[in-house]
CSV table of C-alpha atoms and ligand atoms in Angstrom, one decimal:
chain,number,residue,atom,x,y,z
W,1108,VAL,CA,128.0,113.9,0.1
W,1109,ASN,CA,128.4,115.7,-3.3
W,1110,GLN,CA,130.7,112.9,-4.6
W,1111,ASN,CA,127.8,110.5,-4.4
W,1112,LEU,CA,125.4,112.6,-6.4
W,1113,SER,CA,124.2,111.7,-9.9
W,1114,SER,CA,124.5,114.4,-12.5
W,1115,ALA,CA,120.7,115.0,-12.3
W,1116,ASP,CA,121.3,116.1,-8.7
W,1117,HIS,CA,123.7,118.9,-9.4
W,1118,ALA,CA,121.0,121.6,-9.4
W,1119,PRO,CA,121.9,124.6,-7.3
W,1120,ALA,CA,121.1,124.3,-3.6
W,1121,LEU,CA,117.9,125.8,-2.4
W,1122,SER,CA,116.3,127.7,0.4
W,1123,PHE,CA,113.3,126.3,2.1
W,1124,LYS,CA,113.4,129.0,4.8
W,1125,SER,CA,110.3,130.8,4.0
W,1126,ASP,CA,107.7,131.6,1.3
W,1127,ASN,CA,109.2,135.2,1.5
W,1128,ILE,CA,112.4,134.2,-0.2
W,1129,THR,CA,110.7,134.0,-3.7
W,1130,GLY,CA,110.1,136.8,-6.1
W,1131,ALA,CA,106.7,137.5,-7.6
W,1132,SER,CA,104.6,135.9,-10.3
W,1133,PRO,CA,105.4,137.2,-13.8
W,1134,GLU,CA,101.7,138.2,-14.2
W,1135,VAL,CA,102.1,140.5,-11.2
W,1136,ILE,CA,105.3,142.1,-12.5
W,1137,SER,CA,103.7,142.7,-15.9
W,1138,ALA,CA,100.6,144.2,-14.2
W,1139,ILE,CA,102.9,146.7,-12.3
W,1140,VAL,CA,104.6,147.7,-15.5
W,1141,ALA,CA,101.3,148.2,-17.2
W,1142,ALA,CA,99.9,150.2,-14.3
W,1143,SER,CA,103.0,152.4,-14.2
W,1144,ALA,CA,102.4,153.8,-17.6
W,1145,GLY,CA,100.5,157.0,-17.8
W,1146,GLN,CA,98.7,158.8,-14.9
W,1147,ALA,CA,96.2,157.9,-12.3
W,1148,SER,CA,94.3,159.5,-9.5
W,1149,PRO,CA,96.4,159.1,-6.2
W,1150,TYR,CA,95.8,157.7,-2.7
W,1151,GLY,CA,93.5,154.9,-3.8
W,1152,THR,CA,91.0,157.0,-5.8
W,1153,ASP,CA,92.0,155.3,-9.1
W,1154,ASP,CA,90.1,152.9,-11.2
W,1155,LEU,CA,92.3,149.9,-10.5
W,1156,THR,CA,91.8,150.2,-6.8
W,1157,ALA,CA,88.1,150.4,-7.3
W,1158,ARG,CA,88.3,147.3,-9.4
W,1159,VAL,CA,90.2,145.4,-6.7
W,1160,GLU,CA,87.5,146.5,-4.2
W,1161,ARG,CA,84.8,145.1,-6.5
W,1162,LYS,CA,86.7,141.9,-7.1
W,1163,LEU,CA,87.1,141.3,-3.4
W,1164,GLY,CA,83.4,142.0,-2.9
W,1165,ASP,CA,82.6,139.4,-5.5
W,1166,ILE,CA,85.0,136.8,-4.1
W,1167,PHE,CA,83.6,137.2,-0.6
W,1168,GLU,CA,80.0,137.5,-1.9
W,1169,ARG,CA,79.1,140.6,0.0
W,1170,GLU,CA,79.8,144.3,0.7
W,1171,VAL,CA,83.3,144.6,2.2
W,1172,GLY,CA,85.6,147.4,3.2
W,1173,VAL,CA,89.0,147.1,1.4
W,1174,PHE,CA,92.3,148.7,2.5
W,1175,LEU,CA,95.5,147.8,0.8
W,1176,VAL,CA,98.8,148.0,2.7
W,1177,PRO,CA,102.2,146.7,1.8
W,1178,THR,CA,103.0,144.3,4.7
W,1179,GLY,CA,101.2,141.6,6.7
W,1180,THR,CA,102.3,143.3,9.9
W,1181,ALA,CA,100.6,146.6,8.8
W,1182,ALA,CA,97.4,144.7,7.8
W,1183,ASN,CA,97.3,142.9,11.2
W,1184,ALA,CA,98.2,145.9,13.3
W,1185,ILE,CA,96.0,148.5,11.6
W,1186,SER,CA,93.0,146.2,11.5
W,1187,LEU,CA,93.4,145.1,15.1
W,1188,GLY,CA,93.9,148.7,16.2
W,1189,SER,CA,90.4,149.4,14.9
W,1190,MET,CA,88.9,146.4,16.8
W,1191,THR,CA,90.0,147.2,20.3
W,1192,PRO,CA,90.2,150.3,22.6
W,1193,PRO,CA,93.7,151.0,24.1
W,1194,TRP,CA,92.4,149.3,27.3
W,1195,GLY,CA,91.3,146.1,25.5
W,1196,SER,CA,92.8,142.7,25.2
W,1197,ILE,CA,93.5,140.8,22.0
W,1198,PHE,CA,93.3,137.0,22.4
W,1199,CYS,CA,95.8,135.1,20.2
W,1200,HIS,CA,97.8,131.9,20.2
W,1201,PRO,CA,101.2,132.1,21.8
W,1202,ASP,CA,102.8,130.9,18.5
W,1203,SER,CA,101.0,133.6,16.5
W,1204,HIS,CA,102.8,136.1,14.3
W,1205,ILE,CA,101.2,139.0,16.1
W,1206,ASN,CA,102.5,137.7,19.4
W,1207,ASN,CA,106.0,136.7,18.2
W,1208,ASP,CA,107.1,138.5,15.1
W,1209,GLU,CA,105.6,142.0,14.8
W,1210,CYS,CA,107.8,143.8,17.3
W,1211,GLY,CA,104.8,145.1,19.3
W,1212,ALA,CA,103.0,146.6,16.2
W,1213,PRO,CA,99.5,145.5,17.3
W,1214,GLU,CA,100.1,147.0,20.7
W,1215,PHE,CA,101.5,150.1,19.2
W,1216,TYR,CA,98.8,150.6,16.6
W,1217,SER,CA,96.1,150.0,19.2
W,1218,ASN,CA,97.7,152.5,21.5
W,1219,GLY,CA,98.5,149.9,24.1
W,1220,ALA,CA,96.0,147.0,24.0
W,1221,LYS,CA,97.3,143.9,25.5
W,1222,LEU,CA,97.9,140.6,23.7
W,1223,VAL,CA,96.6,137.7,25.8
W,1224,ALA,CA,97.9,134.3,24.8
W,1225,VAL,CA,95.4,131.4,24.5
W,1226,GLY,CA,97.1,128.1,24.0
W,1227,GLY,CA,96.0,125.0,22.1
W,1228,PRO,CA,97.6,122.2,20.1
W,1229,SER,CA,98.9,122.7,16.5
W,1230,ALA,CA,99.2,126.5,17.0
W,1231,LYS,CA,95.4,126.7,17.1
W,1232,MET,CA,93.5,128.5,19.9
W,1233,ASP,CA,91.6,126.2,22.2
W,1234,VAL,CA,88.0,127.4,22.0
W,1235,GLU,CA,87.2,126.5,25.7
W,1236,LYS,CA,90.2,128.4,27.0
W,1237,LEU,CA,89.0,131.4,24.9
W,1238,ARG,CA,85.5,131.0,26.2
W,1239,SER,CA,86.7,131.3,29.8
W,1240,LEU,CA,89.3,134.0,29.3
W,1241,ALA,CA,86.8,136.1,27.4
W,1242,ARG,CA,84.7,136.3,30.6
W,1243,VAL,CA,87.5,137.3,32.9
W,1244,LYS,CA,87.2,140.6,34.7
W,1245,VAL,CA,84.6,142.0,32.3
W,1246,GLY,CA,83.7,145.5,33.6
W,1247,ASP,CA,86.5,145.5,36.1
W,1248,VAL,CA,88.2,148.9,35.8
W,1249,HIS,CA,91.5,147.4,37.0
W,1250,ALA,CA,91.8,145.0,34.1
W,1251,VAL,CA,92.1,145.1,30.3
W,1252,GLN,CA,88.7,144.4,28.7
W,1253,PRO,CA,88.2,141.5,26.3
W,1254,SER,CA,87.9,143.1,22.9
W,1255,CYS,CA,88.9,140.8,20.1
W,1256,ALA,CA,90.5,137.5,19.1
W,1257,SER,CA,92.8,136.8,16.3
W,1258,ILE,CA,93.4,133.5,14.6
W,1259,SER,CA,95.9,132.7,11.8
W,1260,GLN,CA,94.6,130.7,8.8
W,1261,ALA,CA,96.8,128.9,7.9
W,1262,THR,CA,98.7,128.9,11.2
W,1263,GLU,CA,102.3,129.7,11.7
W,1264,THR,CA,103.0,125.9,11.8
W,1265,GLY,CA,101.1,125.2,8.6
W,1266,SER,CA,98.0,123.7,10.4
W,1267,ILE,CA,94.5,124.8,9.4
W,1268,TYR,CA,91.4,125.6,11.3
W,1269,SER,CA,88.5,123.5,10.1
W,1270,LEU,CA,85.2,125.4,9.3
W,1271,ASP,CA,83.7,124.0,12.5
W,1272,GLU,CA,86.7,125.2,14.6
W,1273,ILE,CA,86.4,128.8,13.1
W,1274,ARG,CA,82.6,128.7,13.7
W,1275,ALA,CA,83.1,127.6,17.3
W,1276,ILE,CA,85.5,130.5,17.9
W,1277,GLY,CA,83.2,132.9,16.1
W,1278,ASP,CA,80.3,131.8,18.3
W,1279,VAL,CA,82.4,132.4,21.5
W,1280,CYS,CA,83.3,135.9,20.1
W,1281,ARG,CA,79.8,136.8,19.3
W,1282,SER,CA,78.4,135.6,22.7
W,1283,SER,CA,81.2,137.5,24.5
W,1284,SER,CA,80.7,140.6,22.4
W,1285,ILE,CA,84.2,140.6,21.1
W,1286,ARG,CA,85.3,140.8,17.5
W,1287,LEU,CA,87.1,138.2,15.5
W,1288,HIS,CA,90.2,138.9,13.3
W,1289,MET,CA,91.8,136.4,10.9
W,1290,ASP,CA,95.5,136.7,10.0
W,1291,GLY,CA,95.3,135.3,6.5
W,1292,SER,CA,98.9,135.9,5.4
W,1293,ARG,CA,98.5,132.3,4.0
W,1294,PHE,CA,94.7,132.6,3.4
W,1295,ALA,CA,94.9,131.0,-0.1
W,1296,ASN,CA,96.9,128.0,1.2
W,1297,ALA,CA,94.2,127.3,3.7
W,1298,LEU,CA,91.3,127.9,1.3
W,1299,VAL,CA,92.5,125.4,-1.3
W,1300,THR,CA,93.0,122.7,1.3
W,1301,LEU,CA,89.5,123.2,2.8
W,1302,GLY,CA,87.9,123.5,-0.6
W,1303,CYS,CA,85.3,125.9,0.8
W,1304,THR,CA,84.4,129.3,-0.4
W,1305,PRO,CA,86.2,132.5,1.0
W,1306,ALA,CA,82.8,133.5,2.5
W,1307,GLU,CA,82.5,130.2,4.4
W,1308,MET,CA,86.0,130.5,5.8
W,1309,THR,CA,85.4,134.1,7.0
W,1310,TRP,CA,82.3,136.1,7.7
W,1311,LYS,CA,79.9,133.2,7.5
W,1312,ALA,CA,81.9,131.6,10.3
W,1313,GLY,CA,82.0,134.9,12.4
W,1314,VAL,CA,85.1,136.7,11.1
W,1315,ASP,CA,84.8,140.5,11.3
W,1316,ALA,CA,88.1,141.5,9.7
W,1317,LEU,CA,90.7,139.7,7.6
W,1318,SER,CA,94.3,140.4,6.7
W,1319,PHE,CA,94.1,138.9,3.2
W,1320,GLY,CA,97.7,138.0,2.3
W,1321,ALA,CA,99.2,138.0,-1.1
W,1322,THR,CA,102.9,138.7,-0.7
W,1323,LYS,CA,103.9,135.2,0.3
W,1324,ASN,CA,101.9,133.8,-2.5
W,1325,GLY,CA,103.1,135.7,-5.6
W,1326,VAL,CA,103.0,139.5,-5.3
W,1327,VAL,CA,105.7,142.0,-4.6
W,1328,ALA,CA,104.2,143.8,-1.6
W,1329,ALA,CA,100.4,144.0,-1.2
W,1330,GLU,CA,98.0,142.8,1.4
W,1331,ALA,CA,94.4,143.7,1.8
W,1332,ILE,CA,92.6,144.5,5.0
W,1333,VAL,CA,89.1,143.1,4.2
W,1334,LEU,CA,86.4,144.3,6.6
W,1335,PHE,CA,83.2,142.3,6.9
W,1336,ASP,CA,82.1,144.6,9.7
W,1337,THR,CA,81.9,147.6,7.5
W,1338,SER,CA,81.1,149.8,10.5
W,1339,LEU,CA,84.9,149.8,11.0
W,1340,SER,CA,85.6,151.3,7.5
W,1341,LYS,CA,85.4,154.9,8.3
W,1342,GLU,CA,87.8,154.7,11.2
W,1343,LEU,CA,90.1,152.4,9.4
W,1344,ALA,CA,90.6,154.9,6.6
W,1345,PHE,CA,91.9,157.4,9.1
W,1346,ARG,CA,94.0,154.8,11.0
W,1347,ARG,CA,95.7,153.7,7.8
W,1348,LYS,CA,96.7,157.3,6.9
W,1349,ARG,CA,97.7,158.2,10.4
W,1350,GLY,CA,99.7,154.9,10.5
W,1351,ALA,CA,101.6,156.1,7.4
W,1352,HIS,CA,100.3,153.3,5.2
W,1353,LEU,CA,98.1,155.2,2.7
W,1354,PHE,CA,100.2,154.9,-0.5
W,1355,SER,CA,100.0,157.9,-2.8
W,1356,LYS,CA,100.7,155.7,-5.9
W,1357,MET,CA,98.1,153.2,-4.7
W,1358,ARG,CA,97.5,151.9,-8.2
W,1359,LEU,CA,100.8,150.1,-8.1
W,1360,LEU,CA,99.7,148.1,-5.1
W,1361,SER,CA,96.3,147.6,-6.6
W,1362,SER,CA,97.7,146.4,-9.9
W,1363,GLN,CA,99.4,143.6,-7.9
W,1364,MET,CA,96.3,142.5,-6.2
W,1365,ASP,CA,94.3,142.8,-9.4
W,1366,ALA,CA,96.7,140.4,-11.2
W,1367,TYR,CA,96.8,138.1,-8.2
W,1368,LEU,CA,93.0,137.7,-8.2
W,1369,LYS,CA,92.8,137.4,-12.0
W,1370,ASP,CA,92.2,134.0,-13.6
W,1371,ASP,CA,92.6,132.4,-10.2
W,1372,LEU,CA,96.4,133.1,-10.0
W,1373,TRP,CA,96.1,133.2,-6.2
W,1374,LEU,CA,94.5,129.8,-6.0
W,1375,ARG,CA,96.8,128.2,-8.6
W,1376,ASN,CA,99.9,129.5,-6.7
W,1377,ALA,CA,98.6,128.2,-3.4
W,1378,ARG,CA,97.8,124.8,-4.8
W,1379,GLN,CA,101.4,124.5,-6.2
W,1380,ALA,CA,102.9,125.5,-2.8
W,1381,ASN,CA,100.7,123.1,-0.9
W,1382,LEU,CA,101.4,120.3,-3.4
W,1383,MET,CA,105.1,120.7,-3.1
W,1384,ALA,CA,104.9,120.5,0.7
W,1385,THR,CA,102.9,117.3,0.5
W,1386,ARG,CA,105.3,115.9,-2.0
W,1387,LEU,CA,108.1,116.7,0.5
W,1388,SER,CA,106.4,115.1,3.5
W,1389,ASN,CA,105.3,112.1,1.5
W,1390,GLY,CA,109.0,111.7,0.5
W,1391,PHE,CA,110.0,111.4,4.1
W,1392,ALA,CA,108.3,108.0,4.3
W,1393,GLY,CA,111.0,105.4,4.5
W,1394,LEU,CA,113.7,107.8,5.5
W,1395,ASP,CA,115.3,106.6,8.7
W,1396,GLY,CA,115.2,108.9,11.6
W,1397,VAL,CA,112.9,111.5,10.0
W,1398,GLU,CA,109.9,112.3,12.2
W,1399,THR,CA,107.1,114.4,10.7
W,1400,PHE,CA,104.8,116.4,13.0
W,1401,GLY,CA,101.1,116.2,12.1
W,1402,ALA,CA,99.6,116.1,8.6
W,1403,THR,CA,100.8,118.5,5.9
W,1404,GLU,CA,97.9,120.8,5.4
W,1405,ALA,CA,99.4,123.9,3.8
W,1406,ASN,CA,102.9,124.8,2.6
W,1407,ILE,CA,104.9,124.3,5.8
W,1408,VAL,CA,106.4,121.0,7.0
W,1409,PHE,CA,107.8,120.6,10.5
W,1410,CYS,CA,109.9,117.6,11.2
W,1411,ARG,CA,112.6,116.3,13.4
W,1412,LEU,CA,115.8,115.3,11.6
W,1413,PRO,CA,119.0,113.5,12.9
W,1414,SER,CA,121.8,116.0,13.5
W,1415,LEU,CA,124.0,114.4,10.8
W,1416,MET,CA,121.3,114.9,8.2
W,1417,ILE,CA,120.9,118.6,9.2
W,1418,GLU,CA,124.6,119.0,8.9
W,1419,ALA,CA,124.8,117.2,5.5
W,1420,LEU,CA,121.9,119.4,4.1
W,1421,LEU,CA,123.5,122.6,5.3
W,1422,ASN,CA,126.9,121.5,3.9
W,1423,ALA,CA,125.2,120.9,0.6
W,1424,GLY,CA,124.0,124.5,0.7
W,1425,PHE,CA,120.3,124.0,1.6
W,1426,GLN,CA,118.8,126.6,3.8
W,1427,PHE,CA,116.0,126.2,6.3
W,1428,TYR,CA,115.3,127.1,9.9
W,1429,TYR,CA,116.2,124.5,12.5
W,1430,ASP,CA,116.8,124.3,16.3
W,1431,ARG,CA,114.6,127.3,16.8
W,1432,TRP,CA,111.8,125.5,18.5
W,1433,GLU,CA,113.5,122.4,19.9
W,1434,PRO,CA,116.8,120.7,19.1
W,1435,ASN,CA,116.7,119.0,15.7
W,1436,VAL,CA,113.3,120.4,14.8
W,1437,VAL,CA,113.4,121.7,11.2
W,1438,ARG,CA,110.9,123.8,9.3
W,1439,PHE,CA,110.7,123.5,5.5
W,1440,VAL,CA,108.5,126.0,3.6
W,1441,THR,CA,107.5,125.7,0.0
W,1442,SER,CA,106.0,128.4,-2.2
W,1443,PHE,CA,104.3,128.9,-5.6
W,1444,ALA,CA,107.7,128.9,-7.1
W,1445,THR,CA,108.9,125.6,-5.7
W,1446,THR,CA,109.1,122.9,-8.3
W,1447,GLU,CA,108.9,119.1,-8.1
W,1448,ARG,CA,112.6,119.1,-9.1
W,1449,ASP,CA,113.4,121.3,-6.1
W,1450,VAL,CA,111.7,119.0,-3.7
W,1451,ASP,CA,113.2,115.9,-5.3
W,1452,HIS,CA,116.6,117.5,-5.1
W,1453,LEU,CA,116.2,118.0,-1.3
W,1454,LEU,CA,114.8,114.5,-0.8
W,1455,SER,CA,117.7,113.0,-2.8
W,1456,HIS,CA,120.2,114.7,-0.4
W,1457,MET,CA,118.2,113.5,2.6
W,1458,ARG,CA,118.3,109.9,1.3
W,1459,LEU,CA,122.0,110.2,0.8
W,1460,ALA,CA,122.5,111.5,4.3
W,1461,THR,CA,120.6,108.5,5.7
W,1462,ALA,CA,122.6,106.1,3.6
W,1463,GLY,CA,125.8,107.8,4.8
W,1464,ALA,CA,124.7,107.5,8.5
W,1465,ALA,CA,124.0,103.8,8.0
W,1466,VAL,CA,127.5,103.1,6.7
A,561,LIG,C1,101.2,134.2,10.1
A,561,LIG,C2,101.9,135.5,9.5
A,561,LIG,N1,101.2,136.6,9.5
A,561,LIG,C3,101.7,137.8,9.0
A,561,LIG,C4,102.9,137.8,8.3
A,561,LIG,C5,103.3,139.1,7.7
A,561,LIG,O1,104.5,139.5,7.9
A,561,LIG,P1,105.2,140.7,7.1
A,561,LIG,O2,104.9,142.0,7.9
A,561,LIG,O3,106.6,140.3,7.2
A,561,LIG,O4,104.6,140.8,5.8
A,561,LIG,C6,103.7,136.6,8.3
A,561,LIG,C7,105.0,136.6,7.7
A,561,LIG,O5,105.9,135.9,8.0
A,561,LIG,C8,103.1,135.4,8.9
A,561,LIG,O6,103.8,134.3,8.8
């Protein structure tokens, strides 16, 4: 394959495995360095943390409870733990990160609540299924009690809940007296696609607590639990500490979030990641044997590729997940750091592989 490449195509091979393979935005690194100088009050009692809390209040246009943690798993598990008793159930999609990729942390942090899978196409929970499950065995001492639902926005497959879909789920939660959590590890990617306000995508649609992701989209390690139901705040402060996630040098986490929110860096980064995913899926048009699944809405592209193409791309050094879901199903993830050149480099190798297969 390499013998057929033009000199412009000799860029180093790339990983499209995840948006976690990138580093951080330079603005974030500079902010950590600046915050590291001098002294500051510990455990989140510093000025920078207070500023981040104010900024998130402004962004969401209301009073919020803000709790910074270093990972998305911590944000999900600690917030969910505050939304359910140990005998409760947490409704989630079978493909959700909390169900598949958190090693039981939501169950652990809730002291044993049960995750109950609610299916639906495109990794999105079916609202009617949720409606019926939320009524099952309510008050029956032999069964876990419906306590909250969790949706991922954007989802693990890169699809996005519309505002109407979130509102419909919010209505079911409210009428069933259960709380609604949003796993927003790719919150900004979904927001820039919907073009709505952060308030519309969350509390105005019925969301009580949000894991506001930043790590995948440009920071080193910082996520914010944002509580719209501020009655949970007091308990959450104790849960975070008891769960070993209250950072003594909190300002170094806060400095990342502060830089992330400054001058719309979070939105600019997400737009770049989404644009590159769209560029990639648009580039599939006309490539023989490449089947794309659904529209590209965020920064994840799922497709089916011929085995020979997968092999050629791997041989050329590209990295991506494949064969995990079904044979020949491939996932490409772009990030704020992905460039047009990166995408075109991948596409040029895919074109070569199709040409090679046709010979
Ligand atoms: C949907 C979703 N939620 C949460 C996370 C957070 O994971 P981590 O604990 O690795 O930061 C991820 C990361 O892959 C994710 O894809």
